[in-house]
Amino acid sequence: MPERDTAELVDLARNGDQDAWRALVDRYAGLVWTVARSVRLEPADAADVSQTTWLILAENLGALRDSARLAAWLATTARREALRVAAVRGRETPPRWWTPSPTGAERDPGPGPEDHAVAADRAGALWRAFVGLPERCQQILRYLAFAPELTYPQIARAIGMPVGSLGPTRTRCLAELRRKVLAAGVLEEAAG
Amino acid sequence: MRQRWHDTDLALLAEVAGLFEARDPAPAQVVADATAALPLVAGQSDVDRFTLCADSAGDPDQAVEPGRDGSCPPDADSPADADAGCGGGLLLRGTRPTARILGFTLADVVRLDVWLGPAVRGRRAVLGLVGPVRPASAVVVRWPRGRLRAPVDEVGRFRLSGVPVGPVSFLLHQPGATAAATDWFVS
């Protein structure tokens, strides 16, 4: 299927077009997953939140008021459900919050071919810079990384912060990330 | 209010996305379940929709994320909170759940309360109350790979057992009325 815009895919999916639905999933599965994980849910709970979010969407496609804003709708819906699950699970069993390792060591790709070493260093340095950011920064950049089309009001609503502070915070977070990766001496081209 | 981007910002964010896709990607089963969602609910759009009006898990819009500062999201266990927006809870008033209580309303006329018991080996018992009562009503709980049906008794109660942890939705079937469904939520 050629690249279609989100609103067009939603319209097709409303009429049962499974290819269009699959294209929406391909486009936004990562966003829904990262929203659930950003609330620090265990993978099994994040999987339930993801599936629930897509089921809600599937049943409400006809009622979606602005299909072009699907990314915001998904982020808001997934975060609400993730927070509810986090609250309930916190009462049922002590949570083991998922926290990225400061070094990322437990999920590093491990020794690889020599020509992958530089890329691994770059990724490792960026990861360490990212997890060194304040949590609010991580959250904002994580949402934007998966859906740059999200507007300030959409992100503010999704993560529950005042819209007025979103822009300056985003700018500060990006600058801080860039400063950290430059300090590490890698990622020059991405860091500008 | 659309943000302005510099190419370097977008490049940096693309690298961040790439990091998460490499280190914590959406598992293949998660993507498969998402893909299966549309056919799973096909043909079930001609139902009325319940509105969630009370949830003992709290209001996510007001929540403080757990673990960030050691606090918990607001608790709707207290009668005042639990009844908010529900026009008077049937099941919620005066109870303290060990798991979760949800209240749903349909046009402020029909009320559905469900009490999700503690999970035992991945399954829960569910107690519920429907009001007003109509004879021969039934409640169905559905999940991605199954469903259970329970009759509603003469005072509006129903009971289900073996409901799996994970996505569920409840449907109320009443004679002479369109079926009504809750949104999906994680039980």
Short mmCIF file of C-alpha atoms in Angstrom, two decimals:
data_model
loop_
_atom_site.label_atom_id
_atom_site.label_comp_id
_atom_site.label_asym_id
_atom_site.label_seq_id
_atom_site.Cartn_x
_atom_site.Cartn_y
_atom_site.Cartn_z
CA MET A 1 0.00 0.00 0.00
CA PRO A 2 1.43 3.41 -0.92
CA GLU A 3 2.06 5.85 1.92
CA ARG A 4 -1.32 7.25 2.93
CA ASP A 5 -2.07 9.88 5.49
CA THR A 6 -3.53 8.85 8.81
CA ALA A 7 -7.00 10.28 8.19
CA GLU A 8 -7.30 8.31 4.97
CA LEU A 9 -6.21 5.10 6.67
CA VAL A 10 -8.76 5.65 9.44
CA ASP A 11 -11.52 6.15 6.88
CA LEU A 12 -10.57 2.93 5.14
CA ALA A 13 -10.31 1.01 8.40
CA ARG A 14 -13.77 2.22 9.40
CA ASN A 15 -15.07 0.30 6.43
CA GLY A 16 -13.25 -2.83 7.48
CA ASP A 17 -10.12 -2.43 5.35
CA GLN A 18 -7.70 -4.71 7.16
CA ASP A 19 -4.69 -3.47 5.16
CA ALA A 20 -5.39 0.08 6.29
CA TRP A 21 -5.77 -1.09 9.88
CA ARG A 22 -2.49 -2.95 9.66
CA ALA A 23 -0.83 0.20 8.32
CA LEU A 24 -2.15 2.16 11.31
CA VAL A 25 -0.81 -0.49 13.66
CA ASP A 26 2.57 -0.43 11.92
CA ARG A 27 2.63 3.36 12.22
CA TYR A 28 1.60 3.67 15.87
CA ALA A 29 2.26 0.37 17.67
CA GLY A 30 5.58 1.75 18.86
CA LEU A 31 3.93 4.89 20.23
CA VAL A 32 1.28 2.95 22.17
CA TRP A 33 3.90 0.57 23.54
CA THR A 34 6.28 3.31 24.61
CA VAL A 35 3.46 5.25 26.31
CA ALA A 36 2.53 2.17 28.35
CA ARG A 37 6.16 1.48 29.21
CA SER A 38 6.79 5.12 30.12
CA VAL A 39 4.37 4.61 33.02
CA ARG A 40 6.76 1.85 34.10
CA LEU A 41 4.45 -1.05 33.57
CA GLU A 42 5.81 -4.55 33.41
CA PRO A 43 5.85 -5.94 29.86
CA ALA A 44 2.79 -8.16 30.45
CA ASP A 45 0.75 -5.21 31.72
CA ALA A 46 2.03 -2.96 28.95
CA ALA A 47 0.93 -5.63 26.47
CA ASP A 48 -2.56 -5.63 28.01
CA VAL A 49 -2.71 -1.84 27.84
CA SER A 50 -1.62 -1.90 24.21
CA GLN A 51 -4.19 -4.51 23.23
CA THR A 52 -6.90 -2.68 25.15
CA THR A 53 -6.04 0.62 23.45
CA TRP A 54 -6.32 -0.92 20.00
CA LEU A 55 -9.57 -2.68 20.90
CA ILE A 56 -11.05 0.63 22.11
CA LEU A 57 -9.95 2.27 18.88
CA ALA A 58 -11.39 -0.54 16.75
CA GLU A 59 -14.78 -0.15 18.43
CA ASN A 60 -14.72 3.64 18.29
CA LEU A 61 -13.40 4.24 14.77
CA GLY A 62 -16.78 5.51 13.68
CA ALA A 63 -16.94 7.99 16.55
CA LEU A 64 -13.42 9.37 16.16
CA ARG A 65 -13.98 13.09 15.73
CA ASP A 66 -10.68 14.04 14.13
CA SER A 67 -8.96 11.07 12.60
CA ALA A 68 -5.92 13.17 11.67
CA ARG A 69 -5.21 13.42 15.39
CA LEU A 70 -5.07 9.69 15.89
CA ALA A 71 -1.61 9.79 17.44
CA ALA A 72 -2.84 12.08 20.21
CA TRP A 73 -5.94 9.97 20.77
CA LEU A 74 -3.83 6.82 21.06
CA ALA A 75 -1.31 8.43 23.40
CA THR A 76 -4.03 9.80 25.68
CA THR A 77 -6.03 6.57 25.72
CA ALA A 78 -2.99 4.38 26.34
CA ARG A 79 -1.70 6.58 29.12
CA ARG A 80 -5.05 6.68 30.92
CA GLU A 81 -5.36 2.92 30.82
CA ALA A 82 -1.72 2.49 31.83
CA LEU A 83 -2.18 4.73 34.86
CA ARG A 84 -5.27 2.81 35.92
CA VAL A 85 -3.40 -0.48 35.60
CA ALA A 86 -0.43 0.92 37.51
CA ALA A 87 -2.77 2.01 40.32
CA VAL A 88 -4.54 -1.35 40.52
CA ARG A 89 -1.40 -3.46 40.25
CA GLY A 90 0.19 -1.33 42.96
CA ARG A 91 -2.55 -2.49 45.32
CA GLU A 92 -2.48 -6.12 44.29
CA THR A 93 1.25 -6.78 44.29
CA PRO A 94 4.31 -4.68 45.00
CA PRO A 95 5.38 -3.32 41.63
CA ARG A 96 8.78 -3.93 40.18
CA TRP A 97 9.07 -0.71 38.22
CA TRP A 98 10.86 -0.98 34.96
CA THR A 99 13.71 1.43 34.89
CA PRO A 100 16.20 1.64 32.09
CA SER A 101 19.63 0.68 33.26
CA PRO A 102 21.87 3.74 33.51
CA THR A 103 24.28 1.93 31.27
CA GLY A 104 21.76 -0.03 29.27
CA ALA A 105 24.10 -2.93 29.85
CA GLU A 106 21.46 -5.61 30.33
CA ARG A 107 20.05 -5.06 26.89
CA ASP A 108 23.16 -4.05 25.03
CA PRO A 109 23.51 -5.99 21.82
CA GLY A 110 26.71 -7.58 23.11
CA PRO A 111 29.91 -8.16 21.19
CA GLY A 112 29.28 -7.87 17.49
CA PRO A 113 31.23 -7.48 14.30
CA GLU A 114 33.87 -4.81 14.42
CA ASP A 115 32.00 -2.61 12.00
CA HIS A 116 29.07 -2.47 14.40
CA ALA A 117 31.14 -1.26 17.31
CA VAL A 118 31.00 2.42 16.41
CA ALA A 119 27.24 2.33 15.99
CA ALA A 120 26.91 0.54 19.35
CA ASP A 121 29.03 3.23 20.99
CA ARG A 122 26.83 5.93 19.50
CA ALA A 123 23.68 4.20 20.65
CA GLY A 124 25.10 3.54 24.09
CA ALA A 125 26.16 7.16 24.53
CA LEU A 126 22.77 8.45 23.41
CA TRP A 127 21.02 5.99 25.70
CA ARG A 128 23.09 7.06 28.68
CA ALA A 129 22.43 10.71 27.84
CA PHE A 130 18.71 10.04 27.52
CA VAL A 131 18.29 8.17 30.80
CA GLY A 132 20.30 10.94 32.48
CA LEU A 133 17.60 13.46 31.62
CA PRO A 134 14.89 14.40 34.11
CA GLU A 135 11.97 12.01 33.90
CA ARG A 136 9.63 14.64 32.48
CA CYS A 137 12.11 15.28 29.67
CA GLN A 138 12.34 11.58 28.95
CA GLN A 139 8.57 11.38 28.74
CA ILE A 140 8.18 14.32 26.38
CA LEU A 141 11.00 13.25 24.08
CA ARG A 142 9.79 9.67 24.09
CA TYR A 143 6.35 10.73 22.87
CA LEU A 144 7.82 13.05 20.27
CA ALA A 145 10.29 10.46 19.07
CA PHE A 146 7.45 8.15 18.08
CA ALA A 147 4.99 10.81 16.93
CA PRO A 148 6.66 14.13 16.02
CA GLU A 149 3.31 15.28 14.65
CA LEU A 150 1.90 15.64 18.17
CA THR A 151 1.13 19.27 18.98
CA TYR A 152 1.88 20.98 22.28
CA PRO A 153 -1.73 20.78 23.51
CA GLN A 154 -1.93 17.12 22.53
CA ILE A 155 1.24 16.21 24.39
CA ALA A 156 0.30 18.34 27.37
CA ARG A 157 -3.05 16.60 27.60
CA ALA A 158 -1.52 13.16 27.16
CA ILE A 159 1.07 13.55 29.89
CA GLY A 160 -0.83 15.88 32.17
CA MET A 161 1.25 19.04 32.22
CA PRO A 162 0.35 22.68 31.54
CA VAL A 163 0.43 23.42 27.85
CA GLY A 164 2.17 26.73 28.42
CA SER A 165 5.28 25.08 29.75
CA LEU A 166 5.45 22.36 27.12
CA GLY A 167 7.30 24.35 24.46
CA PRO A 168 10.06 25.72 26.67
CA THR A 169 10.43 22.33 28.35
CA ARG A 170 10.76 20.54 25.04
CA THR A 171 13.40 23.01 23.88
CA ARG A 172 15.31 22.68 27.14
CA CYS A 173 15.11 18.88 27.05
CA LEU A 174 16.43 18.69 23.50
CA ALA A 175 19.22 21.11 24.31
CA GLU A 176 20.19 19.10 27.36
CA LEU A 177 20.18 15.86 25.40
CA ARG A 178 22.28 17.44 22.69
CA ARG A 179 24.72 18.81 25.28
CA LYS A 180 25.10 15.41 26.88
CA VAL A 181 25.75 13.55 23.64
CA LEU A 182 28.20 16.19 22.48
CA ALA A 183 29.99 15.90 25.81
CA ALA A 184 30.28 12.18 25.15
CA GLY A 185 32.01 12.98 21.87
CA VAL A 186 29.67 11.03 19.62
CA LEU A 187 26.58 11.64 17.50
CA GLU A 188 27.93 14.84 16.04
CA GLU A 189 25.71 14.69 13.00
CA ALA A 190 22.51 13.99 14.91
CA ALA A 191 23.34 16.46 17.62
CA GLY A 192 23.97 19.16 15.06
CA MET B 1 -0.10 25.44 18.20
CA ARG B 2 2.21 23.26 16.12
CA GLN B 3 5.81 23.15 17.15
CA ARG B 4 8.54 24.21 14.80
CA TRP B 5 11.25 21.69 14.22
CA HIS B 6 14.84 21.97 13.15
CA ASP B 7 16.20 19.12 11.07
CA THR B 8 18.76 18.43 13.78
CA ASP B 9 15.98 18.06 16.37
CA LEU B 10 14.14 15.59 14.18
CA ALA B 11 17.34 13.66 13.54
CA LEU B 12 18.04 13.47 17.25
CA LEU B 13 14.49 12.32 18.02
CA ALA B 14 14.71 9.74 15.26
CA GLU B 15 17.79 8.36 16.99
CA VAL B 16 15.91 8.25 20.28
CA ALA B 17 13.06 6.36 18.61
CA GLY B 18 15.61 3.99 17.13
CA LEU B 19 17.06 3.37 20.57
CA PHE B 20 13.71 2.37 22.02
CA GLU B 21 12.91 0.23 19.01
CA ALA B 22 16.19 -1.58 19.57
CA ARG B 23 16.09 -1.84 23.37
CA ASP B 24 12.40 -2.03 24.21
CA PRO B 25 10.49 -2.72 21.01
CA ALA B 26 6.80 -3.50 20.90
CA PRO B 27 6.91 -7.32 21.04
CA ALA B 28 5.74 -9.20 17.97
CA GLN B 29 2.76 -10.60 19.91
CA VAL B 30 1.72 -7.08 20.92
CA VAL B 31 1.73 -6.00 17.28
CA ALA B 32 -0.14 -9.17 16.30
CA ASP B 33 -2.78 -8.55 18.98
CA ALA B 34 -3.19 -4.97 17.80
CA THR B 35 -3.57 -6.15 14.22
CA ALA B 36 -6.21 -8.66 15.32
CA ALA B 37 -8.26 -6.04 17.17
CA LEU B 38 -10.28 -4.82 14.19
CA PRO B 39 -11.55 -8.21 13.02
CA LEU B 40 -12.14 -9.17 16.65
CA VAL B 41 -14.75 -6.47 17.14
CA ALA B 42 -16.16 -6.57 13.62
CA GLY B 43 -19.95 -6.56 13.60
CA GLN B 44 -20.22 -5.26 17.16
CA SER B 45 -20.59 -1.57 16.40
CA ASP B 46 -24.40 -1.55 16.58
CA VAL B 47 -24.51 -1.44 20.37
CA ASP B 48 -25.11 1.40 22.78
CA ARG B 49 -22.12 2.59 24.76
CA PHE B 50 -21.89 2.72 28.51
CA THR B 51 -19.94 5.63 29.99
CA LEU B 52 -17.47 4.98 32.76
CA CYS B 53 -18.48 7.12 35.72
CA ALA B 54 -16.59 5.65 38.65
CA ASP B 55 -13.40 3.67 38.94
CA SER B 56 -11.67 2.74 42.14
CA ALA B 57 -8.39 2.86 40.22
CA GLY B 58 -8.81 6.64 40.29
CA ASP B 59 -9.02 9.33 37.67
CA PRO B 60 -5.95 9.14 35.44
CA ASP B 61 -6.36 12.79 34.48
CA GLN B 62 -5.72 13.69 38.11
CA ALA B 63 -3.22 10.98 38.82
CA VAL B 64 0.30 11.32 40.03
CA GLU B 65 2.23 8.56 38.39
CA PRO B 66 3.06 5.92 40.96
CA GLY B 67 6.67 5.48 41.82
CA ARG B 68 7.71 8.97 40.88
CA ASP B 69 7.42 10.56 44.27
CA GLY B 70 6.23 7.61 46.31
CA SER B 71 2.62 8.72 46.19
CA CYS B 72 -0.32 6.86 44.73
CA PRO B 73 -3.01 8.06 42.36
CA PRO B 74 -6.17 9.42 43.99
CA ASP B 75 -8.28 6.70 45.51
CA ALA B 76 -11.98 6.47 44.75
CA ASP B 77 -12.64 4.04 47.59
CA SER B 78 -14.37 6.65 49.67
CA PRO B 79 -18.10 6.90 49.03
CA ALA B 80 -17.89 10.54 48.04
CA ASP B 81 -15.29 9.90 45.36
CA ALA B 82 -16.77 6.65 44.15
CA ASP B 83 -20.17 8.18 43.48
CA ALA B 84 -18.82 11.19 41.62
CA GLY B 85 -20.58 11.61 38.31
CA CYS B 86 -22.59 8.41 38.69
CA GLY B 87 -25.83 9.71 40.08
CA GLY B 88 -25.61 7.48 43.12
CA GLY B 89 -23.70 4.23 42.99
CA LEU B 90 -25.48 0.98 43.62
CA LEU B 91 -22.54 -1.19 44.49
CA LEU B 92 -19.87 1.34 45.34
CA ARG B 93 -21.38 3.02 48.33
CA GLY B 94 -19.74 2.06 51.57
CA THR B 95 -17.50 -0.65 50.18
CA ARG B 96 -13.75 -0.99 50.11
CA PRO B 97 -12.52 -3.14 47.28
CA THR B 98 -9.58 -5.46 47.42
CA ALA B 99 -9.19 -5.18 43.67
CA ARG B 100 -11.30 -2.81 41.62
CA ILE B 101 -14.84 -1.49 41.31
CA LEU B 102 -16.14 0.23 38.22
CA GLY B 103 -19.42 2.00 37.63
CA PHE B 104 -20.93 2.58 34.19
CA THR B 105 -24.01 4.48 33.13
CA LEU B 106 -26.09 4.48 30.00
CA ALA B 107 -27.76 7.84 29.36
CA ASP B 108 -28.08 8.28 33.14
CA VAL B 109 -30.83 5.69 33.06
CA VAL B 110 -29.22 2.27 33.18
CA ARG B 111 -26.51 1.61 35.68
CA LEU B 112 -23.94 -1.21 35.64
CA ASP B 113 -21.53 -1.77 38.52
CA VAL B 114 -18.86 -4.45 38.43
CA TRP B 115 -16.64 -5.66 41.26
CA LEU B 116 -13.48 -7.38 40.07
CA GLY B 117 -12.18 -9.78 42.67
CA PRO B 118 -8.51 -10.42 43.32
CA ALA B 119 -6.63 -12.32 40.62
CA VAL B 120 -6.01 -15.98 41.42
CA ARG B 121 -3.79 -17.71 38.90
CA GLY B 122 -4.65 -15.10 36.32
CA ARG B 123 -8.43 -15.34 36.78
CA ARG B 124 -10.93 -13.22 38.65
CA ALA B 125 -14.41 -13.58 40.02
CA VAL B 126 -16.76 -10.77 39.04
CA LEU B 127 -19.83 -9.64 40.91
CA GLY B 128 -22.14 -7.04 39.47
CA LEU B 129 -25.34 -5.15 39.77
CA VAL B 130 -27.64 -3.78 37.09
CA GLY B 131 -30.37 -1.25 37.61
CA PRO B 132 -33.16 -0.79 36.87
CA VAL B 133 -33.89 -4.49 36.61
CA ARG B 134 -35.64 -5.96 33.62
CA PRO B 135 -36.66 -9.62 33.64
CA ALA B 136 -34.57 -12.03 31.56
CA SER B 137 -31.55 -9.71 31.33
CA ALA B 138 -28.03 -11.07 30.99
CA VAL B 139 -24.50 -9.76 31.19
CA VAL B 140 -21.73 -10.97 28.94
CA VAL B 141 -18.07 -10.40 29.67
CA ARG B 142 -15.89 -10.74 26.59
CA TRP B 143 -12.16 -10.91 26.23
CA PRO B 144 -10.03 -11.40 23.11
CA ARG B 145 -10.25 -15.19 23.17
CA GLY B 146 -13.54 -15.91 24.86
CA ARG B 147 -16.67 -14.75 26.63
CA LEU B 148 -18.94 -15.73 29.50
CA ARG B 149 -22.63 -15.05 29.97
CA ALA B 150 -24.46 -14.74 33.28
CA PRO B 151 -28.15 -14.14 33.96
CA VAL B 152 -29.18 -11.08 35.94
CA ASP B 153 -31.35 -12.08 38.92
CA GLU B 154 -34.54 -10.44 40.14
CA VAL B 155 -32.71 -7.77 42.12
CA GLY B 156 -30.15 -7.02 39.41
CA ARG B 157 -27.21 -9.09 40.57
CA PHE B 158 -24.97 -11.25 38.40
CA ARG B 159 -21.90 -13.33 39.05
CA LEU B 160 -19.12 -14.51 36.76
CA SER B 161 -16.06 -16.59 37.56
CA GLY B 162 -12.88 -17.40 35.69
CA VAL B 163 -12.61 -14.03 33.97
CA PRO B 164 -9.01 -13.65 32.79
CA VAL B 165 -6.73 -10.81 33.72
CA GLY B 166 -6.29 -8.57 30.69
CA PRO B 167 -8.57 -6.72 28.28
CA VAL B 168 -12.28 -7.21 28.96
CA SER B 169 -15.55 -5.53 28.07
CA PHE B 170 -19.02 -6.04 29.51
CA LEU B 171 -22.25 -6.15 27.53
CA LEU B 172 -25.72 -5.87 28.94
CA HIS B 173 -28.51 -7.63 27.11
CA GLN B 174 -32.04 -6.62 28.07
CA PRO B 175 -35.20 -7.78 26.33
CA GLY B 176 -36.57 -5.18 24.00
CA ALA B 177 -33.49 -2.97 24.23
CA THR B 178 -30.33 -2.56 22.18
CA ALA B 179 -27.38 -4.29 23.77
CA ALA B 180 -25.04 -1.91 25.60
CA ALA B 181 -21.28 -2.35 25.91
CA THR B 182 -18.60 -0.87 28.11
CA ASP B 183 -15.35 0.22 26.58
CA TRP B 184 -12.54 -2.28 26.86
CA PHE B 185 -10.36 -1.99 29.93
CA VAL B 186 -7.62 -4.05 31.59
CA SER B 187 -9.10 -6.20 34.31
#
